[in-house]
Amino acid sequence: MSVTIKSEREIALMREAGRILSEVHTALGEALEPGMTTLDIDRLGEKLIRGYGCIPSFKNYNGYPASICVSVNDEVVHGIPNKHHVIREGDIVSLDAGVIYQGYHSDAARTHAIGRVSPEAEQLIRVTRECFFEGIRYAKAGNYLNDISSAIQAYAEKFGYGVVCDLVGHGIGSHMHEDPEVPNFARRRKGIRLAAGMTLAVEPMINIGRPDVVWMDDDWTVKTDDGSLSAHYENTILITDGEPEILSLR
Ligand code: MF3
Ligand code: CO
């Protein structure tokens, strides 16, 4: 599949998908508290998404069994909600969610601190969010995709963090995953040139320690190899001739 340029009609639908997803994330963030299970979070997320008349895009995607990916502490992404996994004060919890509104996708992730967390964890969450904003400073028609990727990596590495290279962001639209891949690390190739009307999911996944990750036996959950904490921050954005529009952030 090649990279598509969205029409005004498609952009309007993706704006609405993004607006709804931002509301879902806000509500989930406000609901999080110690004692909840990761399955409680998934159930609430699915209910919120369906309440907006949307479809949770992750549910049954390649067999993924839930609507919200809930990844705790050293889990990087794609954690599977579980009724036995209780979240505790001091945990950091990454929530990744996707919605389909009238055939169009939005995809976004946030990492939350549960109660008081260590200063190290707090910094990781903040810097991972900042990585996204550093990256999208270059998300502009005429620039190269690699400009976004390089900026994310450079910013994370200033803090000594490990940038996860085994997973990448992606184009998004009438499918959750479209071309191009959007790495969080520089490549030797500059990648495609960005053009107005492209829609991308930019999603830094950053480890306090080494960049290496491992897959668990459930074939989904990705963890840091060294057991260090990991954070994730993602939004669906629209490339324009000026500043990018962040569709999944209100
Ligand atoms: N949000 C993930 C991504 O950006 C997709 C989750 S995979 C799923 O690629 F199976 F959980 F849906
Ligand atoms: Co994504």
PDB file of C-alpha atoms and ligand atoms in Angstrom:
ATOM      1  CA  MET A   1       0.000   0.000   0.000  1.00  0.00           C
ATOM      2  CA  SER A   2       1.244   3.477  -0.704  1.00  0.00           C
ATOM      3  CA  VAL A   3       0.931   6.620   1.357  1.00  0.00           C
ATOM      4  CA  THR A   4      -2.462   8.263   0.879  1.00  0.00           C
ATOM      5  CA  ILE A   5      -3.498  11.900   0.957  1.00  0.00           C
ATOM      6  CA  LYS A   6      -6.819  12.320   2.715  1.00  0.00           C
ATOM      7  CA  SER A   7      -9.675  14.315   1.260  1.00  0.00           C
ATOM      8  CA  GLU A   8     -11.441  17.052   3.253  1.00  0.00           C
ATOM      9  CA  ARG A   9     -14.267  14.615   3.909  1.00  0.00           C
ATOM     10  CA  GLU A  10     -11.867  11.987   5.244  1.00  0.00           C
ATOM     11  CA  ILE A  11     -10.065  14.564   7.356  1.00  0.00           C
ATOM     12  CA  ALA A  12     -13.365  15.669   8.891  1.00  0.00           C
ATOM     13  CA  LEU A  13     -14.133  12.081   9.896  1.00  0.00           C
ATOM     14  CA  MET A  14     -10.631  11.587  11.316  1.00  0.00           C
ATOM     15  CA  ARG A  15     -10.993  14.829  13.288  1.00  0.00           C
ATOM     16  CA  GLU A  16     -14.130  13.438  14.871  1.00  0.00           C
ATOM     17  CA  ALA A  17     -12.497  10.052  15.537  1.00  0.00           C
ATOM     18  CA  GLY A  18      -9.591  11.887  17.161  1.00  0.00           C
ATOM     19  CA  ARG A  19     -11.803  14.140  19.236  1.00  0.00           C
ATOM     20  CA  ILE A  20     -13.679  11.140  20.582  1.00  0.00           C
ATOM     21  CA  LEU A  21     -10.457   9.275  21.329  1.00  0.00           C
ATOM     22  CA  SER A  22      -9.070  12.262  23.234  1.00  0.00           C
ATOM     23  CA  GLU A  23     -12.224  12.266  25.369  1.00  0.00           C
ATOM     24  CA  VAL A  24     -11.850   8.533  25.988  1.00  0.00           C
ATOM     25  CA  HIS A  25      -8.246   9.008  27.123  1.00  0.00           C
ATOM     26  CA  THR A  26      -9.173  11.882  29.390  1.00  0.00           C
ATOM     27  CA  ALA A  27     -11.942   9.836  31.012  1.00  0.00           C
ATOM     28  CA  LEU A  28      -9.674   6.818  31.437  1.00  0.00           C
ATOM     29  CA  GLY A  29      -6.934   8.944  32.975  1.00  0.00           C
ATOM     30  CA  GLU A  30      -9.396  10.380  35.471  1.00  0.00           C
ATOM     31  CA  ALA A  31     -10.751   6.939  36.361  1.00  0.00           C
ATOM     32  CA  LEU A  32      -7.390   5.287  37.048  1.00  0.00           C
ATOM     33  CA  GLU A  33      -6.787   4.462  40.686  1.00  0.00           C
ATOM     34  CA  PRO A  34      -4.936   1.925  42.793  1.00  0.00           C
ATOM     35  CA  GLY A  35      -6.928  -1.279  43.212  1.00  0.00           C
ATOM     36  CA  MET A  36      -8.345  -1.335  39.693  1.00  0.00           C
ATOM     37  CA  THR A  37      -7.463  -4.291  37.542  1.00  0.00           C
ATOM     38  CA  THR A  38      -6.165  -3.884  34.043  1.00  0.00           C
ATOM     39  CA  LEU A  39      -9.356  -5.619  32.890  1.00  0.00           C
ATOM     40  CA  ASP A  40     -11.453  -2.956  34.685  1.00  0.00           C
ATOM     41  CA  ILE A  41      -9.616  -0.352  32.584  1.00  0.00           C
ATOM     42  CA  ASP A  42     -10.328  -2.255  29.375  1.00  0.00           C
ATOM     43  CA  ARG A  43     -14.027  -2.674  30.210  1.00  0.00           C
ATOM     44  CA  LEU A  44     -14.415   1.022  30.951  1.00  0.00           C
ATOM     45  CA  GLY A  45     -12.526   1.958  27.790  1.00  0.00           C
ATOM     46  CA  GLU A  46     -14.653  -0.270  25.605  1.00  0.00           C
ATOM     47  CA  LYS A  47     -17.826   1.101  27.162  1.00  0.00           C
ATOM     48  CA  LEU A  48     -16.714   4.687  26.580  1.00  0.00           C
ATOM     49  CA  ILE A  49     -15.730   3.998  22.959  1.00  0.00           C
ATOM     50  CA  ARG A  50     -19.000   2.250  22.158  1.00  0.00           C
ATOM     51  CA  GLY A  51     -20.900   5.009  23.995  1.00  0.00           C
ATOM     52  CA  TYR A  52     -19.619   7.438  21.340  1.00  0.00           C
ATOM     53  CA  GLY A  53     -20.925   5.132  18.631  1.00  0.00           C
ATOM     54  CA  CYS A  54     -17.394   4.054  17.704  1.00  0.00           C
ATOM     55  CA  ILE A  55     -15.801   0.633  17.309  1.00  0.00           C
ATOM     56  CA  PRO A  56     -12.713  -0.223  19.378  1.00  0.00           C
ATOM     57  CA  SER A  57     -10.238  -0.939  16.582  1.00  0.00           C
ATOM     58  CA  PHE A  58      -7.928  -3.122  18.655  1.00  0.00           C
ATOM     59  CA  LYS A  59     -10.599  -5.664  19.583  1.00  0.00           C
ATOM     60  CA  ASN A  60      -9.855  -8.867  17.663  1.00  0.00           C
ATOM     61  CA  TYR A  61      -7.170  -7.115  15.603  1.00  0.00           C
ATOM     62  CA  ASN A  62      -4.931 -10.036  14.580  1.00  0.00           C
ATOM     63  CA  GLY A  63      -6.526 -11.860  17.502  1.00  0.00           C
ATOM     64  CA  TYR A  64      -5.787  -9.197  20.153  1.00  0.00           C
ATOM     65  CA  PRO A  65      -8.446  -9.944  22.791  1.00  0.00           C
ATOM     66  CA  ALA A  66      -9.214  -6.484  24.242  1.00  0.00           C
ATOM     67  CA  SER A  67     -10.070  -2.873  23.376  1.00  0.00           C
ATOM     68  CA  ILE A  68      -7.336  -1.111  25.333  1.00  0.00           C
ATOM     69  CA  CYS A  69      -3.685  -2.130  25.514  1.00  0.00           C
ATOM     70  CA  VAL A  70      -2.701  -1.763  29.187  1.00  0.00           C
ATOM     71  CA  SER A  71       1.065  -1.953  29.753  1.00  0.00           C
ATOM     72  CA  VAL A  72       2.398  -1.574  33.302  1.00  0.00           C
ATOM     73  CA  ASN A  73       5.929  -0.530  34.364  1.00  0.00           C
ATOM     74  CA  ASP A  74       8.438  -2.587  32.319  1.00  0.00           C
ATOM     75  CA  GLU A  75       5.740  -3.512  29.803  1.00  0.00           C
ATOM     76  CA  VAL A  76       6.312  -1.361  26.719  1.00  0.00           C
ATOM     77  CA  VAL A  77       3.137  -1.903  24.680  1.00  0.00           C
ATOM     78  CA  HIS A  78       0.357  -4.381  23.873  1.00  0.00           C
ATOM     79  CA  GLY A  79      -0.172  -5.540  27.459  1.00  0.00           C
ATOM     80  CA  ILE A  80      -3.289  -7.721  27.632  1.00  0.00           C
ATOM     81  CA  PRO A  81      -5.867  -6.682  30.245  1.00  0.00           C
ATOM     82  CA  ASN A  82      -6.274  -9.298  32.969  1.00  0.00           C
ATOM     83  CA  LYS A  83      -8.667  -9.564  35.915  1.00  0.00           C
ATOM     84  CA  HIS A  84      -5.797 -10.668  38.192  1.00  0.00           C
ATOM     85  CA  HIS A  85      -3.505  -7.741  37.438  1.00  0.00           C
ATOM     86  CA  VAL A  86      -4.212  -5.042  40.028  1.00  0.00           C
ATOM     87  CA  ILE A  87      -2.580  -1.647  39.567  1.00  0.00           C
ATOM     88  CA  ARG A  88      -0.876  -0.132  42.603  1.00  0.00           C
ATOM     89  CA  GLU A  89       0.323   3.239  43.779  1.00  0.00           C
ATOM     90  CA  GLY A  90       3.757   3.844  42.252  1.00  0.00           C
ATOM     91  CA  ASP A  91       3.004   2.013  38.996  1.00  0.00           C
ATOM     92  CA  ILE A  92       3.185   3.672  35.611  1.00  0.00           C
ATOM     93  CA  VAL A  93       0.442   2.534  33.260  1.00  0.00           C
ATOM     94  CA  SER A  94       0.487   3.014  29.497  1.00  0.00           C
ATOM     95  CA  LEU A  95      -2.927   3.007  27.846  1.00  0.00           C
ATOM     96  CA  ASP A  96      -3.119   2.636  24.081  1.00  0.00           C
ATOM     97  CA  ALA A  97      -6.501   2.859  22.377  1.00  0.00           C
ATOM     98  CA  GLY A  98      -7.926   3.093  18.889  1.00  0.00           C
ATOM     99  CA  VAL A  99     -11.378   3.990  17.623  1.00  0.00           C
ATOM    100  CA  ILE A 100     -13.144   3.707  14.289  1.00  0.00           C
ATOM    101  CA  TYR A 101     -15.660   6.457  13.539  1.00  0.00           C
ATOM    102  CA  GLN A 102     -17.631   6.021  10.312  1.00  0.00           C
ATOM    103  CA  GLY A 103     -14.856   3.931   8.821  1.00  0.00           C
ATOM    104  CA  TYR A 104     -11.967   6.175   9.918  1.00  0.00           C
ATOM    105  CA  HIS A 105      -9.367   5.438  12.576  1.00  0.00           C
ATOM    106  CA  SER A 106      -7.677   7.348  15.320  1.00  0.00           C
ATOM    107  CA  ASP A 107      -4.932   5.863  17.488  1.00  0.00           C
ATOM    108  CA  ALA A 108      -3.436   7.381  20.651  1.00  0.00           C
ATOM    109  CA  ALA A 109      -1.565   6.406  23.807  1.00  0.00           C
ATOM    110  CA  ARG A 110      -0.797   8.004  27.163  1.00  0.00           C
ATOM    111  CA  THR A 111       1.311   6.870  30.109  1.00  0.00           C
ATOM    112  CA  HIS A 112      -0.129   7.678  33.538  1.00  0.00           C
ATOM    113  CA  ALA A 113       1.415   7.694  37.009  1.00  0.00           C
ATOM    114  CA  ILE A 114      -0.652   5.902  39.649  1.00  0.00           C
ATOM    115  CA  GLY A 115      -0.532   8.098  42.738  1.00  0.00           C
ATOM    116  CA  ARG A 116       2.989   9.061  43.695  1.00  0.00           C
ATOM    117  CA  VAL A 117       5.701   7.543  41.535  1.00  0.00           C
ATOM    118  CA  SER A 118       9.501   7.858  41.671  1.00  0.00           C
ATOM    119  CA  PRO A 119      11.069  11.029  40.237  1.00  0.00           C
ATOM    120  CA  GLU A 120      12.748   8.785  37.636  1.00  0.00           C
ATOM    121  CA  ALA A 121       9.383   7.446  36.487  1.00  0.00           C
ATOM    122  CA  GLU A 122       7.886  10.926  36.413  1.00  0.00           C
ATOM    123  CA  GLN A 123      10.727  12.204  34.260  1.00  0.00           C
ATOM    124  CA  LEU A 124      10.392   9.254  31.857  1.00  0.00           C
ATOM    125  CA  ILE A 125       6.681   9.970  31.353  1.00  0.00           C
ATOM    126  CA  ARG A 126       7.325  13.667  30.793  1.00  0.00           C
ATOM    127  CA  VAL A 127      10.240  13.178  28.411  1.00  0.00           C
ATOM    128  CA  THR A 128       8.340  10.575  26.366  1.00  0.00           C
ATOM    129  CA  ARG A 129       5.514  13.092  25.856  1.00  0.00           C
ATOM    130  CA  GLU A 130       8.081  15.762  25.001  1.00  0.00           C
ATOM    131  CA  CYS A 131       9.660  13.374  22.451  1.00  0.00           C
ATOM    132  CA  PHE A 132       6.377  13.418  20.548  1.00  0.00           C
ATOM    133  CA  PHE A 133       6.268  17.226  20.541  1.00  0.00           C
ATOM    134  CA  GLU A 134       9.949  17.478  19.558  1.00  0.00           C
ATOM    135  CA  GLY A 135       9.289  15.100  16.684  1.00  0.00           C
ATOM    136  CA  ILE A 136       6.240  16.880  15.332  1.00  0.00           C
ATOM    137  CA  ARG A 137       8.080  20.195  15.182  1.00  0.00           C
ATOM    138  CA  TYR A 138       9.349  18.705  11.910  1.00  0.00           C
ATOM    139  CA  ALA A 139       5.993  17.270  10.814  1.00  0.00           C
ATOM    140  CA  LYS A 140       5.378  19.674   7.982  1.00  0.00           C
ATOM    141  CA  ALA A 141       4.826  19.401   4.243  1.00  0.00           C
ATOM    142  CA  GLY A 142       8.167  19.373   2.415  1.00  0.00           C
ATOM    143  CA  ASN A 143      10.183  17.904   5.286  1.00  0.00           C
ATOM    144  CA  TYR A 144      11.349  14.304   5.334  1.00  0.00           C
ATOM    145  CA  LEU A 145       9.775  11.662   7.520  1.00  0.00           C
ATOM    146  CA  ASN A 146      13.215  10.988   8.948  1.00  0.00           C
ATOM    147  CA  ASP A 147      13.312  14.537  10.347  1.00  0.00           C
ATOM    148  CA  ILE A 148      10.550  13.562  12.790  1.00  0.00           C
ATOM    149  CA  SER A 149      12.227  10.275  13.678  1.00  0.00           C
ATOM    150  CA  SER A 150      15.662  11.824  14.231  1.00  0.00           C
ATOM    151  CA  ALA A 151      14.287  14.548  16.474  1.00  0.00           C
ATOM    152  CA  ILE A 152      12.527  12.003  18.679  1.00  0.00           C
ATOM    153  CA  GLN A 153      15.655   9.899  19.052  1.00  0.00           C
ATOM    154  CA  ALA A 154      17.947  12.838  19.691  1.00  0.00           C
ATOM    155  CA  TYR A 155      15.698  14.196  22.424  1.00  0.00           C
ATOM    156  CA  ALA A 156      15.280  10.831  24.211  1.00  0.00           C
ATOM    157  CA  GLU A 157      18.986  10.077  24.075  1.00  0.00           C
ATOM    158  CA  LYS A 158      19.831  13.431  25.682  1.00  0.00           C
ATOM    159  CA  PHE A 159      18.352  11.880  28.822  1.00  0.00           C
ATOM    160  CA  GLY A 160      20.238   8.606  28.374  1.00  0.00           C
ATOM    161  CA  TYR A 161      17.048   6.749  27.507  1.00  0.00           C
ATOM    162  CA  GLY A 162      16.690   3.792  25.167  1.00  0.00           C
ATOM    163  CA  VAL A 163      14.520   4.351  22.102  1.00  0.00           C
ATOM    164  CA  VAL A 164      12.540   1.222  21.209  1.00  0.00           C
ATOM    165  CA  CYS A 165      13.425   0.346  17.617  1.00  0.00           C
ATOM    166  CA  ASP A 166      11.502  -2.916  17.204  1.00  0.00           C
ATOM    167  CA  LEU A 167       8.156  -1.106  16.995  1.00  0.00           C
ATOM    168  CA  VAL A 168       7.250   1.974  14.966  1.00  0.00           C
ATOM    169  CA  GLY A 169       4.475   4.466  14.322  1.00  0.00           C
ATOM    170  CA  HIS A 170       2.506   4.349  11.096  1.00  0.00           C
ATOM    171  CA  GLY A 171       0.233   5.996   8.605  1.00  0.00           C
ATOM    172  CA  ILE A 172      -3.455   5.796   9.550  1.00  0.00           C
ATOM    173  CA  GLY A 173      -6.809   6.414   7.891  1.00  0.00           C
ATOM    174  CA  SER A 174      -9.397   3.925   6.698  1.00  0.00           C
ATOM    175  CA  HIS A 175      -7.015   1.329   8.161  1.00  0.00           C
ATOM    176  CA  MET A 176      -5.303   1.451  11.546  1.00  0.00           C
ATOM    177  CA  HIS A 177      -1.934   0.683   9.989  1.00  0.00           C
ATOM    178  CA  GLU A 178      -1.095   2.301   6.675  1.00  0.00           C
ATOM    179  CA  ASP A 179       2.165   3.303   5.028  1.00  0.00           C
ATOM    180  CA  PRO A 180       4.548   4.851   5.862  1.00  0.00           C
ATOM    181  CA  GLU A 181       6.261   3.372   8.907  1.00  0.00           C
ATOM    182  CA  VAL A 182       7.138   6.153  11.348  1.00  0.00           C
ATOM    183  CA  PRO A 183      10.236   5.081  13.317  1.00  0.00           C
ATOM    184  CA  ASN A 184      11.309   6.814  16.498  1.00  0.00           C
ATOM    185  CA  PHE A 185      14.954   6.577  15.456  1.00  0.00           C
ATOM    186  CA  ALA A 186      16.998   7.984  12.594  1.00  0.00           C
ATOM    187  CA  ARG A 187      17.513   5.895   9.501  1.00  0.00           C
ATOM    188  CA  ARG A 188      20.175   6.401   6.845  1.00  0.00           C
ATOM    189  CA  ARG A 189      17.412   6.956   4.308  1.00  0.00           C
ATOM    190  CA  LYS A 190      15.519  10.220   4.616  1.00  0.00           C
ATOM    191  CA  GLY A 191      12.221   8.451   4.019  1.00  0.00           C
ATOM    192  CA  ILE A 192       9.326   9.980   2.159  1.00  0.00           C
ATOM    193  CA  ARG A 193       8.729  13.672   1.845  1.00  0.00           C
ATOM    194  CA  LEU A 194       5.743  14.756   3.918  1.00  0.00           C
ATOM    195  CA  ALA A 195       2.768  16.316   2.132  1.00  0.00           C
ATOM    196  CA  ALA A 196      -0.383  18.095   3.308  1.00  0.00           C
ATOM    197  CA  GLY A 197      -3.218  15.623   3.869  1.00  0.00           C
ATOM    198  CA  MET A 198      -1.088  12.755   5.177  1.00  0.00           C
ATOM    199  CA  THR A 199      -2.226  11.384   8.517  1.00  0.00           C
ATOM    200  CA  LEU A 200       0.282   9.683  10.816  1.00  0.00           C
ATOM    201  CA  ALA A 201       0.335   7.995  14.207  1.00  0.00           C
ATOM    202  CA  VAL A 202       3.526   9.241  15.855  1.00  0.00           C
ATOM    203  CA  GLU A 203       4.286   7.159  18.921  1.00  0.00           C
ATOM    204  CA  PRO A 204       7.557   7.291  20.824  1.00  0.00           C
ATOM    205  CA  MET A 205       8.137   4.232  23.048  1.00  0.00           C
ATOM    206  CA  ILE A 206      10.989   5.053  25.408  1.00  0.00           C
ATOM    207  CA  ASN A 207      12.817   2.945  28.021  1.00  0.00           C
ATOM    208  CA  ILE A 208      14.736   4.293  31.005  1.00  0.00           C
ATOM    209  CA  GLY A 209      17.366   1.655  30.301  1.00  0.00           C
ATOM    210  CA  ARG A 210      18.403  -0.196  27.197  1.00  0.00           C
ATOM    211  CA  PRO A 211      16.331  -0.096  23.982  1.00  0.00           C
ATOM    212  CA  ASP A 212      16.028  -3.890  23.726  1.00  0.00           C
ATOM    213  CA  VAL A 213      12.589  -5.433  24.118  1.00  0.00           C
ATOM    214  CA  VAL A 214      11.285  -9.002  24.424  1.00  0.00           C
ATOM    215  CA  TRP A 215       7.937 -10.589  23.564  1.00  0.00           C
ATOM    216  CA  MET A 216       6.130 -12.566  26.245  1.00  0.00           C
ATOM    217  CA  ASP A 217       4.632 -16.026  25.737  1.00  0.00           C
ATOM    218  CA  ASP A 218       1.180 -14.498  25.125  1.00  0.00           C
ATOM    219  CA  ASP A 219       2.690 -13.293  21.799  1.00  0.00           C
ATOM    220  CA  TRP A 220       1.515  -9.732  22.485  1.00  0.00           C
ATOM    221  CA  THR A 221       3.000  -8.193  25.611  1.00  0.00           C
ATOM    222  CA  VAL A 222       6.270  -6.430  24.850  1.00  0.00           C
ATOM    223  CA  LYS A 223       8.591  -5.810  27.812  1.00  0.00           C
ATOM    224  CA  THR A 224      11.960  -4.168  28.257  1.00  0.00           C
ATOM    225  CA  ASP A 225      14.707  -6.792  28.188  1.00  0.00           C
ATOM    226  CA  ASP A 226      16.519  -5.210  31.145  1.00  0.00           C
ATOM    227  CA  GLY A 227      13.373  -4.792  33.276  1.00  0.00           C
ATOM    228  CA  SER A 228      13.585  -0.988  33.193  1.00  0.00           C
ATOM    229  CA  LEU A 229      10.461   1.187  33.048  1.00  0.00           C
ATOM    230  CA  SER A 230       8.998   2.153  29.683  1.00  0.00           C
ATOM    231  CA  ALA A 231       6.582   4.883  28.568  1.00  0.00           C
ATOM    232  CA  HIS A 232       4.500   5.468  25.441  1.00  0.00           C
ATOM    233  CA  TYR A 233       2.903   8.610  24.049  1.00  0.00           C
ATOM    234  CA  GLU A 234       1.029   8.679  20.766  1.00  0.00           C
ATOM    235  CA  ASN A 235      -1.281  10.893  18.763  1.00  0.00           C
ATOM    236  CA  THR A 236      -2.808  10.815  15.321  1.00  0.00           C
ATOM    237  CA  ILE A 237      -1.699  13.918  13.435  1.00  0.00           C
ATOM    238  CA  LEU A 238      -2.540  15.626  10.141  1.00  0.00           C
ATOM    239  CA  ILE A 239       0.289  17.050   8.030  1.00  0.00           C
ATOM    240  CA  THR A 240      -0.423  20.527   6.673  1.00  0.00           C
ATOM    241  CA  ASP A 241       1.631  23.230   5.001  1.00  0.00           C
ATOM    242  CA  GLY A 242       2.086  24.784   8.432  1.00  0.00           C
ATOM    243  CA  GLU A 243       1.832  23.362  11.935  1.00  0.00           C
ATOM    244  CA  PRO A 244       0.536  19.799  12.099  1.00  0.00           C
ATOM    245  CA  GLU A 245      -2.947  19.339  13.479  1.00  0.00           C
ATOM    246  CA  ILE A 246      -2.999  16.941  16.437  1.00  0.00           C
ATOM    247  CA  LEU A 247      -6.273  15.145  15.870  1.00  0.00           C
ATOM    248  CA  SER A 248      -6.354  13.018  19.032  1.00  0.00           C
ATOM    249  CA  LEU A 249      -5.594  15.730  21.578  1.00  0.00           C
ATOM    250  CA  ARG A 250      -8.144  18.231  22.755  1.00  0.00           C
TER     251      ARG A 250
HETATM  252  N1  MF3 B   1      -1.863   0.997  18.802  1.00  0.00           N
HETATM  253  C1  MF3 B   1      -1.044  -0.052  18.295  1.00  0.00           C
HETATM  254  C2  MF3 B   1      -0.205   0.528  17.199  1.00  0.00           C
HETATM  255  O1  MF3 B   1      -0.008   1.680  17.197  1.00  0.00           O
HETATM  256  C3  MF3 B   1      -1.845  -1.170  17.798  1.00  0.00           C
HETATM  257  C4  MF3 B   1      -2.249  -2.068  18.857  1.00  0.00           C
HETATM  258  S1  MF3 B   1      -2.209  -3.646  18.277  1.00  0.00           S
HETATM  259  C5  MF3 B   1      -3.607  -4.310  18.903  1.00  0.00           C
HETATM  260  O2  MF3 B   1       0.284  -0.115  16.333  1.00  0.00           O
HETATM  261  F1  MF3 B   1      -3.652  -5.496  18.528  1.00  0.00           F
HETATM  262  F2  MF3 B   1      -3.589  -4.184  20.159  1.00  0.00           F
HETATM  263  F3  MF3 B   1      -4.616  -3.713  18.385  1.00  0.00           F
HETATM  264 CO    CO B   2      -0.285   3.252  16.716  1.00  0.00          CO
END
